[in-house]
Coordinates of C-alpha atoms and ligand atoms in Angstrom, one line a residue:
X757 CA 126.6 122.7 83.1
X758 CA 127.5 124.4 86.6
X759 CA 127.7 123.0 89.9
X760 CA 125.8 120.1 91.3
X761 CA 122.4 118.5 89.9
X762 CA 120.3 116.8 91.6
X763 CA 118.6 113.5 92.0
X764 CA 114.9 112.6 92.1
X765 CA 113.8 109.2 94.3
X766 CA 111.1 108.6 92.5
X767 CA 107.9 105.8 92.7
X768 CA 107.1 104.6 89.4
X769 CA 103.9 103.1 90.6
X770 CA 103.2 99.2 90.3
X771 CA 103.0 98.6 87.1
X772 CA 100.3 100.3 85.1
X773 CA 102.5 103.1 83.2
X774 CA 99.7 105.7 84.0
X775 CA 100.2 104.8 87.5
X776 CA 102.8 107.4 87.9
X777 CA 102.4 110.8 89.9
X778 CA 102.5 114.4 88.1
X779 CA 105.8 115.1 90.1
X780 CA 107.5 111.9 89.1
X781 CA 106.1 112.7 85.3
X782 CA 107.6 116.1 85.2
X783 CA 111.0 115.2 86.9
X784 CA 111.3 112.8 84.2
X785 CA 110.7 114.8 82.0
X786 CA 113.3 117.2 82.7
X787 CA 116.4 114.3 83.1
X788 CA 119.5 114.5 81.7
X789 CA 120.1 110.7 83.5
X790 CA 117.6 108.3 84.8
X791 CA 118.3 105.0 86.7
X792 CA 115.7 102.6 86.5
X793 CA 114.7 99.1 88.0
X794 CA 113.5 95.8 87.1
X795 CA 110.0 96.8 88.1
X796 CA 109.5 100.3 87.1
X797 CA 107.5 99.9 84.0
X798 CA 110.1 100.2 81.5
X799 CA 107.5 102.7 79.1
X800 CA 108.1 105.6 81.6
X801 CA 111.2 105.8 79.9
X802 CA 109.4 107.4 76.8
X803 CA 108.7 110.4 78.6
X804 CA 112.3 111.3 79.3
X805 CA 114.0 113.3 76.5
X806 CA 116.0 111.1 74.0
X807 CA 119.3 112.7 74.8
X808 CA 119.0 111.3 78.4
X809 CA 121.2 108.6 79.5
X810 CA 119.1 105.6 80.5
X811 CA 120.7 103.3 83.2
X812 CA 119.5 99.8 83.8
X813 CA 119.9 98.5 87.1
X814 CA 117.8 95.4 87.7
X815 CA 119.1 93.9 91.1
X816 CA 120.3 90.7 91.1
X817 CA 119.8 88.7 94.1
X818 CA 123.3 87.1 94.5
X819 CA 125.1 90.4 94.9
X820 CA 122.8 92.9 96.6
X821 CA 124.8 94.3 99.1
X822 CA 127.3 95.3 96.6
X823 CA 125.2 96.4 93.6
X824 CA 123.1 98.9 96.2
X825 CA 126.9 100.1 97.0
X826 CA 127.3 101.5 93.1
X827 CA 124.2 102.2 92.9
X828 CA 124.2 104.9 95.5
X829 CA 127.9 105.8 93.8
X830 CA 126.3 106.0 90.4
X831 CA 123.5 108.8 91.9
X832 CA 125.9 110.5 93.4
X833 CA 128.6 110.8 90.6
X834 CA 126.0 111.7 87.7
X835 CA 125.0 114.4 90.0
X836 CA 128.0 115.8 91.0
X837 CA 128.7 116.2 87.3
X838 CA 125.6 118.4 87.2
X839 CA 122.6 115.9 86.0
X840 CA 119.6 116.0 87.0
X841 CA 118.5 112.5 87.9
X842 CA 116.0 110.1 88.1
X843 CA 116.0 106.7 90.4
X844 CA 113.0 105.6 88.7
X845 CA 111.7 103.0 91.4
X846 CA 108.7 100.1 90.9
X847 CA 105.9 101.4 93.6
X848 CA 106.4 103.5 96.4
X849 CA 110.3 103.9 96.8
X850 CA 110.1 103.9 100.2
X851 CA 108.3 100.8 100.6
X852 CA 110.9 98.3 100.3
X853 CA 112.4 100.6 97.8
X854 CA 116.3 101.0 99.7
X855 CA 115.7 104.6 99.0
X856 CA 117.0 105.2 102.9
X857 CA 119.8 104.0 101.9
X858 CA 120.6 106.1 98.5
X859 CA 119.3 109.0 100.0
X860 CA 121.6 108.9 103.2
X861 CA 124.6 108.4 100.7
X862 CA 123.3 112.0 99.0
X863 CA 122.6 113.7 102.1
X864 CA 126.1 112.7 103.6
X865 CA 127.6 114.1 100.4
X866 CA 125.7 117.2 100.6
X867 CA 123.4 116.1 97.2
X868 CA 120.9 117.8 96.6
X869 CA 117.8 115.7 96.2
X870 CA 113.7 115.0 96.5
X871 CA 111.5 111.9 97.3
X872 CA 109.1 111.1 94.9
X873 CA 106.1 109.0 96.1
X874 CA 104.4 106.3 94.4
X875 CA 101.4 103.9 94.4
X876 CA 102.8 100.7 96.6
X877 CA 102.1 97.6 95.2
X878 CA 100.6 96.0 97.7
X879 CA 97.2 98.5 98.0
X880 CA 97.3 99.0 94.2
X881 CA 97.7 95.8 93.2
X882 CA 94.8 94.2 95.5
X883 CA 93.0 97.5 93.9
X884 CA 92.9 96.4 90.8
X885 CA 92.0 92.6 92.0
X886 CA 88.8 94.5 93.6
X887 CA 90.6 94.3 97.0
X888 CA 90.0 97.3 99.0
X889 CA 92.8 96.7 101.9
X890 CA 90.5 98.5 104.5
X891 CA 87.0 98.6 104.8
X892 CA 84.6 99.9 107.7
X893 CA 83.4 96.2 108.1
X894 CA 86.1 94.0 106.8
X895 CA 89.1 95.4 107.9
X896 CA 90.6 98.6 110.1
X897 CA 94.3 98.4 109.8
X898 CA 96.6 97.2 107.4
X899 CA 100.4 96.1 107.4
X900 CA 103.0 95.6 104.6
X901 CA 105.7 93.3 105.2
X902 CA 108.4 91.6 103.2
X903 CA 108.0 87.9 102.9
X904 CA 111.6 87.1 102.2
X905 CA 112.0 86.5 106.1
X906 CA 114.9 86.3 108.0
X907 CA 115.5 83.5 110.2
X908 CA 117.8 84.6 112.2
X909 CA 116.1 86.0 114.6
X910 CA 114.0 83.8 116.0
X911 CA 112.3 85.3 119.0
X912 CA 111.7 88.6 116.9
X913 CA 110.0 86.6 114.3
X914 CA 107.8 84.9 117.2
X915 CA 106.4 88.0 118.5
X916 CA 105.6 89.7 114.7
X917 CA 103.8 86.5 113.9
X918 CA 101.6 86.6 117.6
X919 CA 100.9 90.5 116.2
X920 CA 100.5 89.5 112.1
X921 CA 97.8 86.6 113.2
X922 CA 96.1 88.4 115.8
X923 CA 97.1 92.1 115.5
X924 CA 96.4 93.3 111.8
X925 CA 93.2 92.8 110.1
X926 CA 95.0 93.3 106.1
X927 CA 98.4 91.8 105.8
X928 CA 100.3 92.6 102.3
X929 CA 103.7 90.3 101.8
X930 CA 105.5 91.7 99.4
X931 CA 108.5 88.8 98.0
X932 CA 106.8 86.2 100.0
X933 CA 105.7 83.7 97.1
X934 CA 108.3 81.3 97.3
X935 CA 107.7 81.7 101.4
X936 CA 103.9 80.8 101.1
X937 CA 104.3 77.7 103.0
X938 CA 105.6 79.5 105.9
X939 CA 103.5 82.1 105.6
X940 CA 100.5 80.3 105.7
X941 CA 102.1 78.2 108.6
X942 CA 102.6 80.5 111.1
X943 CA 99.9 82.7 111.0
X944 CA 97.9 79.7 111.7
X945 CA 100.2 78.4 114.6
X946 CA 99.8 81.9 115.8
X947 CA 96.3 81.8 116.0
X948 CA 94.8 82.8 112.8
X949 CA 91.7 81.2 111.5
X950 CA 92.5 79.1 108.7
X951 CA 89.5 80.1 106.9
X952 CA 90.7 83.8 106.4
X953 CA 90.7 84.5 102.5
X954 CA 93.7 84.9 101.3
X955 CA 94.1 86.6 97.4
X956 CA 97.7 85.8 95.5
X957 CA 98.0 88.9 92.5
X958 CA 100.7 88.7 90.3
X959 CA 101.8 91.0 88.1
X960 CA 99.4 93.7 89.3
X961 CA 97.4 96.8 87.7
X962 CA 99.2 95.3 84.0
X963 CA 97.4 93.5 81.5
X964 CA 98.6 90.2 82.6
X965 CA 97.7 90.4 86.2
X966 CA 96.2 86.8 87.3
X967 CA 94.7 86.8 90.5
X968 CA 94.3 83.3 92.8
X969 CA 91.8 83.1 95.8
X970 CA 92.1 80.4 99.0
X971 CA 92.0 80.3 102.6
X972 CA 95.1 80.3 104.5
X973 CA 94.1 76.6 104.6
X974 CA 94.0 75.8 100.9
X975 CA 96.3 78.6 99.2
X976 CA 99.3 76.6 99.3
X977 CA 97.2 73.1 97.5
X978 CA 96.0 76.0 94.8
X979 CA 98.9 77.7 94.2
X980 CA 100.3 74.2 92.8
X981 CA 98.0 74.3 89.9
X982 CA 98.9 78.1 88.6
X983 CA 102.3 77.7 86.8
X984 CA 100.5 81.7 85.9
X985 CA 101.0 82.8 88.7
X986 CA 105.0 84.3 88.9
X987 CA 106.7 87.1 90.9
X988 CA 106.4 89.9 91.1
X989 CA 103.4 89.0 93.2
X990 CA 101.3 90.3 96.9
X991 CA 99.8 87.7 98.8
X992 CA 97.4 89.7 100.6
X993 CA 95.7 87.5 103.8
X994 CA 92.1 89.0 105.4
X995 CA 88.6 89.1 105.1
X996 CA 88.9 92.2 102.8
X997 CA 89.8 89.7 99.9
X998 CA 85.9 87.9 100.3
X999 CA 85.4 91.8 98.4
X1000 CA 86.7 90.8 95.3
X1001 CA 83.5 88.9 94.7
X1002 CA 81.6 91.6 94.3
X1003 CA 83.9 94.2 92.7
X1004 CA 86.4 92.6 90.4
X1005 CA 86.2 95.2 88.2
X1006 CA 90.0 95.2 86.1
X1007 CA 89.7 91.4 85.7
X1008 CA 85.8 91.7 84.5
X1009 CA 86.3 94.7 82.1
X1010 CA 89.5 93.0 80.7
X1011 CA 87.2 89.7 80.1
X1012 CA 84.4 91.5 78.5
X1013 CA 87.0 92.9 76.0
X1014 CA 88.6 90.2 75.0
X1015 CA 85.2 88.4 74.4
X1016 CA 84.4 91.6 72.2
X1017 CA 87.9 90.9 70.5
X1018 CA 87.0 87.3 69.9
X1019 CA 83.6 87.8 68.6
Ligands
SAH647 N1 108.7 99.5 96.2 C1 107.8 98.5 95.7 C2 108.1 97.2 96.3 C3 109.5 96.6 95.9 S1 109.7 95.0 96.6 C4 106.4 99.0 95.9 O1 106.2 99.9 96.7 O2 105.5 98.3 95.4 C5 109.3 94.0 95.2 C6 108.0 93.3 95.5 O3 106.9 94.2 95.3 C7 107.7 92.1 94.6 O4 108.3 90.9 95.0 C8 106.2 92.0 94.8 O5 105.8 91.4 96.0 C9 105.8 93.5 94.9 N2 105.3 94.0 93.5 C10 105.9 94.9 92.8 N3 105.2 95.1 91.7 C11 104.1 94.3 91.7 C12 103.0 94.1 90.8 N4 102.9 94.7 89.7 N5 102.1 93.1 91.2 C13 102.3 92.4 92.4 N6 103.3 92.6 93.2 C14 104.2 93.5 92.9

């Protein structure tokens, strides 16, 4: 092979295989390497060809900083060798997805390369929990952070909770199960209504996604009963979430079938 490959930054989607988009399909298709995560669905790898290297790179929390580092050495080196690549990413690689940081270590070596986009976990997953995370009623604008909150800033975290309480109708934490007591805190203390609905999904848009309803009051007293209910997971807080009542329709159709199993 001649010259330099390339490497695809692609969104696997948030679970649900079929979740994936045409362009991330086909530059699977066509790789000679593909680097995937803990939480890209694992049967995308089916549609590479069976000559292509497969490289598992699940993160581990302990040694992040580091592991990103080869990482973004790995990309680089298997395309400089003339691969065409695929950093298979779960979601939206660009939402929480360090692809800033993988594709500033291509673009500094002069790498060729392409961002892929995906379907983010935390619209797809309240999707298929019959969570629209807008509606014309319920909810006009939406906001994704990451739960696993630093505390050392203080004063920045202040202000972002005033704007998260009061601010944002939808609010999607992605990582923030283990941080559901202060989640649930401070957007109270900074002035949300502790009735707002509040929906936990775990493993979303696969066939083991559980879904758990509250209010910002209660979520924390219900979680404790739902063992089930395991990263990866969105906590999704709003009035959008009352929704679900009506239009469950993943959970519903997956009940029906079972019964139809059973029977
Ligand atoms: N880039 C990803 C997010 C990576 S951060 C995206 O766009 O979706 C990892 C977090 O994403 C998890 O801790 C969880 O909060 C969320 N997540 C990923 N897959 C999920 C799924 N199938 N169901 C619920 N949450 C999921």
């Amino acid at each position: 092979m001649n010259g330099t490959g390339k490497v695809y930054l692609v969104g696997a989607g948030p679970g649900d295989p079929k979740l994936i988009t045409l362009k991330g399909l086909e530059s699977l298709q066509q790789a000679d390497v593909v680097v995937y995560d803990r939480l890209a669905n694992p049967a995308l790898l089916e549609h590479a060809p069976a000559a292509a290297e497969r490289i598992y790179c699940g993160k581990l929390p302990d040694n992040h900083t580091l592991q990103q580092e080869r990482i973004n050495e790995l990309l680089a080196e298997k395309a400089l060798e003339g691969n065409v690549v695929v950093r298979l990413k779960g979601g939206d690689p660009c939402v929480f997805g360090r692809v800033g940081e993988e594709a500033e270590h291509l673009a500094e070596r002069g790498i060729p390369f392409e961002i892929v986009p995906g379907v983010t976990a935390g619209i797809a997953a309240p999707a298929y929990a019959g969570i629209p995370v807008t509606h014309r009623e319920h909810g006009s604008s939406f906001a994704v952070v990451t739960g696993h909150l630093r505390e050392d800033k203080p004063e920045l975290a202040t202000e972002k909770w005033r704007a998260l309480a009061t601010g944002i109708d939808t609010v999607a934490f992605y990582m923030g199960v283990a941080n559901l007591p202060l989640i649930r805190t401070q957007l109270i203390k900074h002035g949300r209504d502790p009735q707002t609905p509040v929906a936990i999904i775990s493993w979303g848009t696969l066939p083991q996604q559980v879904t758990l309803t509250g209010t910002l009051a209660d979520i924390e007293e219900r979680l404790a009963g739902h063992r089930e209910i395991t990263n990866p997971a969105i906590i999704l807080v709003g009035n959008v979430v009352q929704l679900r009542d009506k239009i469950n329709w993943f959970e519903t159709a997956r009940a029906e079938t079972n019964e139809h199993l059973i029977g």
